[in-house]
C-alpha cells in the first residue's frame, strides 16, 4: 500500500466513524439481522426495506470500532437503491479483496476500495465484514456461512 492509499484509508474510516451514513431505525423494515464480532466487541444490526429485488432503504444501528462502523456505513451507501444481486456481488468482491483472493486494482468496488487497506490488518478483517455479513443474513442468503463468529438474533 502506498502512503497515499494509506492516507485515504485513514481519512475515509475516520470520516464515516464521525458521521455514519444511514444510521438509525427504519419505520417499517421488511428484513433485519444482527451480527456480532466478539473478538473485537463489535455489534451491528441492519434493517432493510426491500421492494421486490431492490434495496429501497437501509439503516443500521450498533456500536463498534472505527473500522466496523465505517465499513457498515459505506456498505449502506453502496447497496441503497441497488438490487440484491448487485449487493451480493459487491459483498463477494469486498470479502475477496480483504482476504487477499482478489486484487483491489481490478475489483469493481467503487468507493469501497478505499477500505482495501484493512487487508494489511488481518485481525480487523472481521470488523470490516461484520456489516456485510449482517446484510447477507438479513436478505436470507449467506451461502450457509454463519453471520459472524457469534450469531445474534433480533
Ligand atoms: Zn472491530
PDB file of C-alpha atoms and ligand atoms in Angstrom:
ATOM      1  CA  UNK A   1       0.000   0.000   0.000  1.00  0.00           C
ATOM      2  CA  UNK A   2       1.371   3.424  -0.888  1.00  0.00           C
ATOM      3  CA  UNK A   3       1.261   6.220   1.680  1.00  0.00           C
ATOM      4  CA  UNK A   4      -1.386   7.989  -0.423  1.00  0.00           C
ATOM      5  CA  UNK A   5      -3.601   4.891  -0.255  1.00  0.00           C
ATOM      6  CA  UNK A   6      -2.992   4.634   3.462  1.00  0.00           C
ATOM      7  CA  UNK A   7      -3.952   8.264   3.995  1.00  0.00           C
ATOM      8  CA  UNK A   8      -7.145   7.843   2.006  1.00  0.00           C
ATOM      9  CA  UNK A   9      -7.997   4.771   4.036  1.00  0.00           C
ATOM     10  CA  UNK A  10      -7.462   6.524   7.368  1.00  0.00           C
ATOM     11  CA  UNK A  11      -9.405   9.555   6.211  1.00  0.00           C
ATOM     12  CA  UNK A  12     -12.400   7.556   4.957  1.00  0.00           C
ATOM     13  CA  UNK A  13     -12.586   5.427   8.098  1.00  0.00           C
ATOM     14  CA  UNK A  14     -12.461   8.434  10.401  1.00  0.00           C
ATOM     15  CA  UNK A  15     -14.952  10.391   8.356  1.00  0.00           C
ATOM     16  CA  UNK A  16     -17.557   7.619   8.389  1.00  0.00           C
ATOM     17  CA  UNK A  17     -16.913   6.846  12.048  1.00  0.00           C
ATOM     18  CA  UNK A  18     -17.547  10.514  12.833  1.00  0.00           C
ATOM     19  CA  UNK A  19     -20.700  10.753  10.694  1.00  0.00           C
ATOM     20  CA  UNK A  20     -22.082   7.302   9.888  1.00  0.00           C
ATOM     21  CA  UNK A  21     -24.493   7.242   6.929  1.00  0.00           C
ATOM     22  CA  UNK A  22     -27.955   5.705   7.223  1.00  0.00           C
ATOM     23  CA  UNK A  23     -27.602   5.276  10.977  1.00  0.00           C
ATOM     24  CA  UNK A  24     -30.811   4.631  12.911  1.00  0.00           C
ATOM     25  CA  UNK A  25     -34.003   2.644  12.501  1.00  0.00           C
ATOM     26  CA  UNK A  26     -36.434   2.260   9.619  1.00  0.00           C
ATOM     27  CA  UNK A  27     -40.098   2.803  10.410  1.00  0.00           C
ATOM     28  CA  UNK A  28     -41.170  -0.381   8.624  1.00  0.00           C
ATOM     29  CA  UNK A  29     -38.275  -2.715   7.888  1.00  0.00           C
ATOM     30  CA  UNK A  30     -39.118  -5.833   5.886  1.00  0.00           C
ATOM     31  CA  UNK A  31     -35.906  -7.645   6.807  1.00  0.00           C
ATOM     32  CA  UNK A  32     -33.395  -7.363   9.589  1.00  0.00           C
ATOM     33  CA  UNK A  33     -30.458  -9.151  11.143  1.00  0.00           C
ATOM     34  CA  UNK A  34     -27.833  -8.630  13.780  1.00  0.00           C
ATOM     35  CA  UNK A  35     -24.211  -9.529  13.772  1.00  0.00           C
ATOM     36  CA  UNK A  36     -21.617  -9.656  16.489  1.00  0.00           C
ATOM     37  CA  UNK A  37     -17.865  -9.879  16.384  1.00  0.00           C
ATOM     38  CA  UNK A  38     -16.823 -10.929  19.894  1.00  0.00           C
ATOM     39  CA  UNK A  39     -13.108 -10.804  19.066  1.00  0.00           C
ATOM     40  CA  UNK A  40     -13.416  -7.006  18.910  1.00  0.00           C
ATOM     41  CA  UNK A  41     -16.720  -6.310  20.667  1.00  0.00           C
ATOM     42  CA  UNK A  42     -18.493  -5.014  17.562  1.00  0.00           C
ATOM     43  CA  UNK A  43     -22.285  -5.335  17.294  1.00  0.00           C
ATOM     44  CA  UNK A  44     -24.383  -4.116  14.394  1.00  0.00           C
ATOM     45  CA  UNK A  45     -27.999  -4.555  13.384  1.00  0.00           C
ATOM     46  CA  UNK A  46     -29.057  -3.979   9.785  1.00  0.00           C
ATOM     47  CA  UNK A  47     -32.618  -3.140   8.770  1.00  0.00           C
ATOM     48  CA  UNK A  48     -33.831  -3.333   5.202  1.00  0.00           C
ATOM     49  CA  UNK A  49     -36.855  -2.286   3.314  1.00  0.00           C
ATOM     50  CA  UNK A  50     -36.925  -4.429   0.209  1.00  0.00           C
ATOM     51  CA  UNK A  51     -39.081  -3.584  -2.751  1.00  0.00           C
ATOM     52  CA  UNK A  52     -39.091  -6.810  -4.725  1.00  0.00           C
ATOM     53  CA  UNK A  53     -35.449  -7.413  -5.570  1.00  0.00           C
ATOM     54  CA  UNK A  54     -34.355  -3.883  -4.777  1.00  0.00           C
ATOM     55  CA  UNK A  55     -32.994  -2.397  -1.549  1.00  0.00           C
ATOM     56  CA  UNK A  56     -35.397   0.518  -1.263  1.00  0.00           C
ATOM     57  CA  UNK A  57     -33.970   1.624   2.085  1.00  0.00           C
ATOM     58  CA  UNK A  58     -31.415   0.509   4.627  1.00  0.00           C
ATOM     59  CA  UNK A  59     -30.379   1.597   8.094  1.00  0.00           C
ATOM     60  CA  UNK A  60     -28.073   0.271  10.728  1.00  0.00           C
ATOM     61  CA  UNK A  61     -27.541   0.631  14.433  1.00  0.00           C
ATOM     62  CA  UNK A  62     -24.917  -0.668  16.779  1.00  0.00           C
ATOM     63  CA  UNK A  63     -21.587   0.005  18.317  1.00  0.00           C
ATOM     64  CA  UNK A  64     -18.171  -0.997  17.251  1.00  0.00           C
ATOM     65  CA  UNK A  65     -14.678   0.039  16.389  1.00  0.00           C
ATOM     66  CA  UNK A  66     -13.971   2.655  13.732  1.00  0.00           C
ATOM     67  CA  UNK A  67     -13.403   0.067  11.008  1.00  0.00           C
ATOM     68  CA  UNK A  68     -16.650  -1.761  11.744  1.00  0.00           C
ATOM     69  CA  UNK A  69     -18.711   1.407  11.851  1.00  0.00           C
ATOM     70  CA  UNK A  70     -17.073   2.926   8.770  1.00  0.00           C
ATOM     71  CA  UNK A  71     -17.404  -0.267   6.766  1.00  0.00           C
ATOM     72  CA  UNK A  72     -21.061  -0.745   7.717  1.00  0.00           C
ATOM     73  CA  UNK A  73     -21.790   2.903   6.925  1.00  0.00           C
ATOM     74  CA  UNK A  74     -20.142   2.553   3.499  1.00  0.00           C
ATOM     75  CA  UNK A  75     -21.978  -0.709   2.907  1.00  0.00           C
ATOM     76  CA  UNK A  76     -25.327   1.019   3.393  1.00  0.00           C
ATOM     77  CA  UNK A  77     -24.347   3.727   0.899  1.00  0.00           C
ATOM     78  CA  UNK A  78     -23.129   1.146  -1.594  1.00  0.00           C
ATOM     79  CA  UNK A  79     -26.264  -1.001  -1.609  1.00  0.00           C
ATOM     80  CA  UNK A  80     -29.057   1.517  -1.085  1.00  0.00           C
ATOM     81  CA  UNK A  81     -31.218   1.664  -4.200  1.00  0.00           C
ATOM     82  CA  UNK A  82     -29.367  -1.275  -5.777  1.00  0.00           C
ATOM     83  CA  UNK A  83     -30.769  -4.704  -6.499  1.00  0.00           C
ATOM     84  CA  UNK A  84     -29.971  -7.728  -4.368  1.00  0.00           C
ATOM     85  CA  UNK A  85     -27.757  -9.368  -6.997  1.00  0.00           C
ATOM     86  CA  UNK A  86     -25.584  -6.238  -7.082  1.00  0.00           C
ATOM     87  CA  UNK A  87     -25.374  -6.178  -3.280  1.00  0.00           C
ATOM     88  CA  UNK A  88     -24.351  -9.838  -3.203  1.00  0.00           C
ATOM     89  CA  UNK A  89     -21.720  -9.324  -5.903  1.00  0.00           C
ATOM     90  CA  UNK A  90     -20.279  -6.345  -4.002  1.00  0.00           C
ATOM     91  CA  UNK A  91     -20.112  -8.373  -0.805  1.00  0.00           C
ATOM     92  CA  UNK A  92     -18.270 -11.178  -2.574  1.00  0.00           C
ATOM     93  CA  UNK A  93     -15.729  -8.860  -4.184  1.00  0.00           C
ATOM     94  CA  UNK A  94     -15.215  -6.914  -0.958  1.00  0.00           C
ATOM     95  CA  UNK A  95     -14.593 -10.082   1.023  1.00  0.00           C
ATOM     96  CA  UNK A  96     -12.276 -11.462  -1.673  1.00  0.00           C
ATOM     97  CA  UNK A  97     -10.218  -8.253  -1.654  1.00  0.00           C
ATOM     98  CA  UNK A  98      -9.905  -8.215   2.138  1.00  0.00           C
ATOM     99  CA  UNK A  99      -8.898 -11.858   2.308  1.00  0.00           C
ATOM    100  CA  UNK A 100      -6.360 -11.390  -0.478  1.00  0.00           C
ATOM    101  CA  UNK A 101      -8.138 -13.571  -3.040  1.00  0.00           C
ATOM    102  CA  UNK A 102      -8.745 -10.644  -5.340  1.00  0.00           C
ATOM    103  CA  UNK A 103      -6.546  -7.721  -6.294  1.00  0.00           C
ATOM    104  CA  UNK A 104      -8.163  -4.401  -5.288  1.00  0.00           C
ATOM    105  CA  UNK A 105      -6.853  -2.850  -8.527  1.00  0.00           C
ATOM    106  CA  UNK A 106      -9.272  -4.761 -10.699  1.00  0.00           C
ATOM    107  CA  UNK A 107     -12.143  -5.255  -8.266  1.00  0.00           C
ATOM    108  CA  UNK A 108     -15.435  -3.484  -9.118  1.00  0.00           C
ATOM    109  CA  UNK A 109     -15.837  -1.943  -5.674  1.00  0.00           C
ATOM    110  CA  UNK A 110     -16.346   1.738  -6.331  1.00  0.00           C
ATOM    111  CA  UNK A 111     -15.727   3.781  -3.174  1.00  0.00           C
ATOM    112  CA  UNK A 112     -15.414   0.647  -1.074  1.00  0.00           C
ATOM    113  CA  UNK A 113     -11.944   0.152  -2.478  1.00  0.00           C
ATOM    114  CA  UNK A 114     -10.728   2.755  -0.003  1.00  0.00           C
ATOM    115  CA  UNK A 115     -11.259   0.108   2.705  1.00  0.00           C
ATOM    116  CA  UNK A 116      -8.933  -2.323   0.929  1.00  0.00           C
ATOM    117  CA  UNK A 117      -6.247  -1.150   3.371  1.00  0.00           C
ATOM    118  CA  UNK A 118      -7.886  -3.366   6.014  1.00  0.00           C
ATOM    119  CA  UNK A 119      -6.233  -6.375   4.373  1.00  0.00           C
ATOM    120  CA  UNK A 120      -2.981  -5.173   5.969  1.00  0.00           C
ATOM    121  CA  UNK A 121      -4.515  -5.900   9.379  1.00  0.00           C
ATOM    122  CA  UNK A 122      -5.834  -9.476   9.423  1.00  0.00           C
ATOM    123  CA  UNK A 123      -7.322  -9.100  12.905  1.00  0.00           C
ATOM    124  CA  UNK A 124      -9.567  -6.288  11.637  1.00  0.00           C
ATOM    125  CA  UNK A 125     -10.998  -8.081   8.617  1.00  0.00           C
ATOM    126  CA  UNK A 126     -13.891  -9.443  10.689  1.00  0.00           C
ATOM    127  CA  UNK A 127     -14.641  -5.883  11.797  1.00  0.00           C
ATOM    128  CA  UNK A 128     -14.870  -4.726   8.183  1.00  0.00           C
ATOM    129  CA  UNK A 129     -17.018  -7.670   7.117  1.00  0.00           C
ATOM    130  CA  UNK A 130     -19.487  -7.674  10.006  1.00  0.00           C
ATOM    131  CA  UNK A 131     -21.990  -5.250   8.492  1.00  0.00           C
ATOM    132  CA  UNK A 132     -21.890  -7.151   5.210  1.00  0.00           C
ATOM    133  CA  UNK A 133     -22.456 -10.458   6.984  1.00  0.00           C
ATOM    134  CA  UNK A 134     -25.472  -8.953   8.716  1.00  0.00           C
ATOM    135  CA  UNK A 135     -26.752  -7.645   5.377  1.00  0.00           C
ATOM    136  CA  UNK A 136     -26.436 -11.050   3.714  1.00  0.00           C
ATOM    137  CA  UNK A 137     -28.142 -12.656   6.674  1.00  0.00           C
ATOM    138  CA  UNK A 138     -30.933 -10.102   6.518  1.00  0.00           C
ATOM    139  CA  UNK A 139     -31.664 -10.843   2.892  1.00  0.00           C
ATOM    140  CA  UNK A 140     -31.569 -14.536   3.637  1.00  0.00           C
ATOM    141  CA  UNK A 141     -28.580 -15.558   1.606  1.00  0.00           C
ATOM    142  CA  UNK A 142     -25.356 -16.024   3.472  1.00  0.00           C
ATOM    143  CA  UNK A 143     -24.263 -19.078   1.476  1.00  0.00           C
ATOM    144  CA  UNK A 144     -24.714 -21.233   4.528  1.00  0.00           C
ATOM    145  CA  UNK A 145     -21.915 -19.449   6.355  1.00  0.00           C
ATOM    146  CA  UNK A 146     -22.524 -18.156   9.857  1.00  0.00           C
ATOM    147  CA  UNK A 147     -23.417 -14.481  10.003  1.00  0.00           C
ATOM    148  CA  UNK A 148     -20.458 -13.832  12.260  1.00  0.00           C
ATOM    149  CA  UNK A 149     -18.278 -15.607  14.737  1.00  0.00           C
ATOM    150  CA  UNK A 150     -21.240 -15.479  17.071  1.00  0.00           C
ATOM    151  CA  UNK A 151     -24.692 -15.015  15.636  1.00  0.00           C
ATOM    152  CA  UNK A 152     -27.172 -12.655  17.265  1.00  0.00           C
ATOM    153  CA  UNK A 153     -30.944 -12.828  16.907  1.00  0.00           C
ATOM    154  CA  UNK A 154     -33.259  -9.857  16.941  1.00  0.00           C
TER     155      UNK A 154
HETATM  156 ZN1  LIG B   1     -13.896  -4.132  15.361  1.00  0.00          ZN
END
